């Protein structure tokens, strides 16, 4: 029996191709699609802790906060409209990623990116000029539609474009952009909050137009992926493009495999229904569980509400926004570690190390907050060293997420789906991610109010479960061309029950359906 993550590299097939400047620049531009998502994640937490913003749109939260000296610290921000403001976006993103599946499949990855940029731009514009809560919510719905399109298409684009040996690093460019977006937003919030007259939040929200323009323009100048061009019948152009991307003339083997995958994909009339077939059980499981677990690490509690949380544990407004800048910086820098290591150490080791580190940090943070705030939420005077210790362990937790579940939550799904279900399965991935981002955002303030420091134990429990899951059920995908991924399931101790030898027949490496003559002739 192979080890839990075990596989052999099958026929060890590899395609010629270099890390050309063309592919590098292309992937950097495409990865910037992550900026809109990141900018929004970072901006909402800061804006919702700005007194002028609260006073105007959420006066009841504002009043509660002003009177906070006597109330329970755990509950001071608990407001349904405030959480609805943050989380409405994720419902919209969930819906649009489902629509994006057909756009990405039929019109190419670039079109989805373009829609993503344009919708996000419109949302940012409305938010920047918001006059009432309804405008804020309409704006956020548009931002959400934009994010759904972008997150559905950008990771697929990157994984298809990248030479397989560098796929991990190039794909993680997406997560790096998310973290850079979060960081920029945190820094801007810090400065905009200081603007006299209290209209800085307009700049924070309206500033989202800048990353929106970047992805919009990017999507207009980027080439489409060869996989997508072949899928849409442009074979000759696709071969030329592949030569340019790989920087070698001899691309026949990879090209033929892509054509094979595309033919297989055309046999599939209902990509959604297809997902339910037994042989796609491992893919469907990963498309659901990886994003679910990614959100149940509790990362967005820190990302959305870091200023609120730091405020709760006794920091002033300014110090709270500053701490959010610090966690944002750690998040971005630690992502570089995974860019460096993902194609060297593999996905599993990063997942397992990151999980262990997060678990330890969560336990320590829970103990610290529990020790001082107890169950009544009235800590009394908090010493400085205490705040430093809490921030330190929160930073170590963020770093662990940033080199494990953060990037891998987008990378692994985008590289394991065969072309015939790729777009639909990626939509499942994005929608589950958004659904649970919504759930966490929606219930966090309420959970903090009721579970108190136990909130951190709640997430720690899930981190334990997900690490066990990875250990036993996720095969290593490092160093395997994406159109050859079928072998990792066939060789896996558990998934081989679902994916038999005959399910995907390798034709020089490509995954073909049994008895599919059209494909064997390619
Ligand atoms: C997650 C986001 C999270 C971000 C933090 C992403 O991979 O999908 O929900 O806020 O990482 O960097």
XYZ file of C-alpha atoms in Angstrom, residues 78-318:
241
model
C -22.124 42.709 17.499
C -24.514 44.138 14.868
C -26.360 42.282 12.142
C -26.343 45.101 9.611
C -22.635 45.617 10.094
C -21.890 41.977 9.397
C -24.316 42.022 6.489
C -22.316 44.871 5.012
C -19.138 42.790 5.116
C -20.598 39.488 4.124
C -23.151 40.396 1.407
C -20.273 40.481 -1.027
C -19.555 36.804 -0.563
C -23.073 35.721 -1.446
C -22.826 37.673 -4.676
C -19.432 36.138 -5.404
C -20.849 32.693 -4.800
C -23.594 33.207 -7.386
C -21.402 34.817 -10.007
C -18.736 32.131 -9.820
C -21.397 29.650 -10.923
C -22.246 31.802 -13.956
C -18.545 32.316 -14.587
C -18.153 28.586 -15.135
C -19.896 28.769 -18.527
C -18.254 32.039 -19.514
C -14.808 30.655 -18.711
C -15.501 27.454 -20.594
C -17.236 28.892 -23.661
C -15.568 32.271 -24.108
C -12.185 31.717 -22.493
C -10.536 32.591 -19.196
C -9.804 36.172 -20.276
C -13.474 37.097 -20.751
C -14.252 36.087 -17.187
C -11.368 38.208 -15.930
C -12.672 41.145 -17.957
C -16.175 40.811 -16.484
C -14.579 40.542 -13.066
C -12.700 43.828 -13.495
C -15.653 45.777 -14.917
C -18.159 44.663 -12.265
C -15.693 45.342 -9.476
C -15.061 48.829 -10.874
C -18.779 49.625 -10.858
C -19.099 48.433 -7.252
C -16.153 50.535 -6.111
C -17.621 53.613 -7.769
C -20.989 53.211 -6.048
C -19.365 52.549 -2.687
C -17.089 55.567 -2.911
C -20.124 57.823 -3.400
C -22.453 55.976 -1.043
C -25.212 58.047 0.561
C -27.019 55.329 2.446
C -26.655 51.734 3.582
C -28.527 50.551 0.479
C -25.835 52.046 -1.786
C -23.170 50.353 0.277
C -24.895 47.017 -0.104
C -25.559 47.434 -3.871
C -21.910 48.395 -4.322
C -20.776 45.378 -2.373
C -22.966 43.052 -4.409
C -21.285 44.330 -7.583
C -17.846 43.915 -6.018
C -18.853 40.378 -5.147
C -19.970 39.601 -8.704
C -16.582 40.829 -9.865
C -14.670 38.690 -7.398
C -16.656 35.592 -8.339
C -15.607 35.959 -11.982
C -11.991 36.745 -11.182
C -11.457 33.977 -8.652
C -13.049 31.456 -10.940
C -10.831 32.265 -13.893
C -7.461 33.564 -12.654
C -6.231 30.430 -10.829
C -7.201 28.249 -13.820
C -5.486 30.644 -16.180
C -2.276 30.512 -14.160
C -2.204 26.756 -13.792
C -2.773 26.263 -17.518
C -0.236 28.856 -18.567
C 2.621 27.769 -16.310
C 5.215 25.149 -17.290
C 4.330 22.277 -14.955
C 7.608 22.424 -13.030
C 6.930 25.998 -11.972
C 3.173 25.734 -11.700
C 3.117 26.057 -7.928
C 5.211 29.196 -7.797
C 3.451 30.928 -10.688
C -0.004 30.045 -9.412
C 0.800 31.372 -5.966
C 1.287 34.751 -7.622
C -2.505 34.921 -7.254
C -2.355 34.499 -3.489
C 0.556 36.934 -3.329
C -1.618 39.530 -5.038
C -4.412 38.822 -2.586
C -2.054 39.472 0.303
C -0.583 42.588 -1.338
C -4.127 43.848 -1.895
C -4.930 43.259 1.779
C -1.742 45.008 2.870
C -2.259 48.057 0.651
C -5.814 48.318 1.946
C -4.620 48.115 5.553
C -2.046 50.847 5.020
C -4.557 53.084 3.246
C -7.115 52.584 6.009
C -4.506 53.598 8.531
C -3.893 56.918 6.788
C -7.401 57.618 5.520
C -8.814 57.128 9.012
C -6.787 60.159 10.057
C -8.338 62.521 7.497
C -10.020 65.397 9.249
C -13.711 65.639 8.458
C -14.081 61.859 8.628
C -14.613 61.165 4.908
C -11.502 59.009 4.567
C -13.684 55.901 4.242
C -14.827 57.216 0.839
C -11.254 57.048 -0.387
C -10.806 53.589 1.104
C -13.897 52.224 -0.622
C -13.500 54.184 -3.868
C -9.813 53.224 -4.050
C -10.951 49.755 -5.117
C -11.305 51.248 -8.601
C -7.523 51.093 -9.024
C -7.093 47.296 -8.704
C -10.270 46.970 -10.801
C -8.626 48.910 -13.624
C -5.500 46.759 -13.364
C -7.368 43.493 -13.908
C -9.583 45.029 -16.600
C -6.642 46.276 -18.644
C -4.674 43.107 -17.870
C -7.445 40.939 -19.254
C -7.481 42.932 -22.479
C -3.764 42.551 -23.168
C -3.171 38.987 -21.944
C -3.096 36.050 -24.351
C -5.607 33.241 -23.816
C -4.277 29.908 -22.580
C -3.560 27.267 -25.255
C -5.886 24.877 -23.385
C -8.718 27.341 -23.665
C -7.985 28.153 -27.320
C -8.034 24.481 -28.231
C -11.213 24.033 -26.260
C -12.743 26.720 -28.469
C -11.465 25.239 -31.727
C -8.490 27.528 -32.428
C -5.884 24.788 -32.802
C -3.308 26.439 -35.061
C -3.184 29.618 -33.040
C -2.935 27.529 -29.900
C 0.121 25.635 -31.165
C 1.871 28.882 -32.042
C 0.994 30.356 -28.683
C 2.296 27.284 -26.891
C 5.646 27.631 -28.703
C 5.879 31.233 -27.641
C 4.916 30.510 -24.055
C 7.291 27.567 -23.625
C 10.154 29.178 -25.568
C 10.836 25.969 -27.557
C 9.758 24.763 -30.994
C 9.126 21.204 -30.010
C 5.794 21.435 -28.254
C 4.123 18.585 -30.136
C 3.812 16.237 -27.208
C 2.215 18.763 -24.893
C 0.065 20.118 -27.715
C -1.257 16.668 -28.613
C -2.033 15.978 -24.996
C -3.938 19.231 -24.722
C -5.899 18.352 -27.854
C -6.607 14.929 -26.347
C -7.850 16.474 -23.159
C -10.001 18.871 -25.136
C -11.538 16.043 -27.175
C -12.297 14.171 -23.986
C -13.815 17.298 -22.638
C -16.106 17.649 -25.678
C -17.611 14.226 -25.014
C -19.013 15.654 -21.856
C -22.338 17.304 -22.397
C -23.143 18.199 -18.839
C -20.048 19.222 -16.927
C -22.109 19.765 -13.792
C -23.826 16.394 -13.859
C -20.542 14.807 -14.752
C -19.043 15.974 -11.495
C -21.226 13.433 -9.732
C -19.727 10.446 -11.555
C -17.904 8.005 -9.349
C -14.525 8.546 -10.972
C -14.694 12.253 -10.152
C -15.381 11.581 -6.478
C -11.863 12.597 -5.372
C -12.059 15.811 -7.405
C -15.468 16.728 -6.067
C -14.398 15.958 -2.514
C -11.379 18.245 -2.846
C -13.399 20.973 -4.590
C -15.690 21.042 -1.564
C -13.434 20.264 1.369
C -10.343 22.306 0.514
C -12.156 25.679 0.407
C -14.344 24.664 3.349
C -11.296 23.884 5.448
C -9.461 26.967 4.211
C -12.168 29.157 5.664
C -12.488 27.100 8.844
C -8.885 27.938 9.696
C -10.529 31.145 10.916
C -8.158 33.314 8.879
C -10.813 35.815 7.925
C -11.562 36.565 11.519
C -8.128 38.149 11.494
C -8.328 39.552 7.972
C -11.741 41.228 8.273
C -11.796 42.049 11.892
C -8.174 42.474 12.985
C -8.738 46.128 13.926
C -11.988 45.238 15.675
C -10.331 42.338 17.452
C -7.327 44.363 18.523
C -9.687 47.047 19.704
C -11.492 44.427 21.733
C -8.305 43.335 23.452
C -7.627 46.855 24.526
C -5.784 48.667 21.731
C -6.823 52.199 20.799
C -8.186 52.920 17.300
C -4.851 53.912 15.862
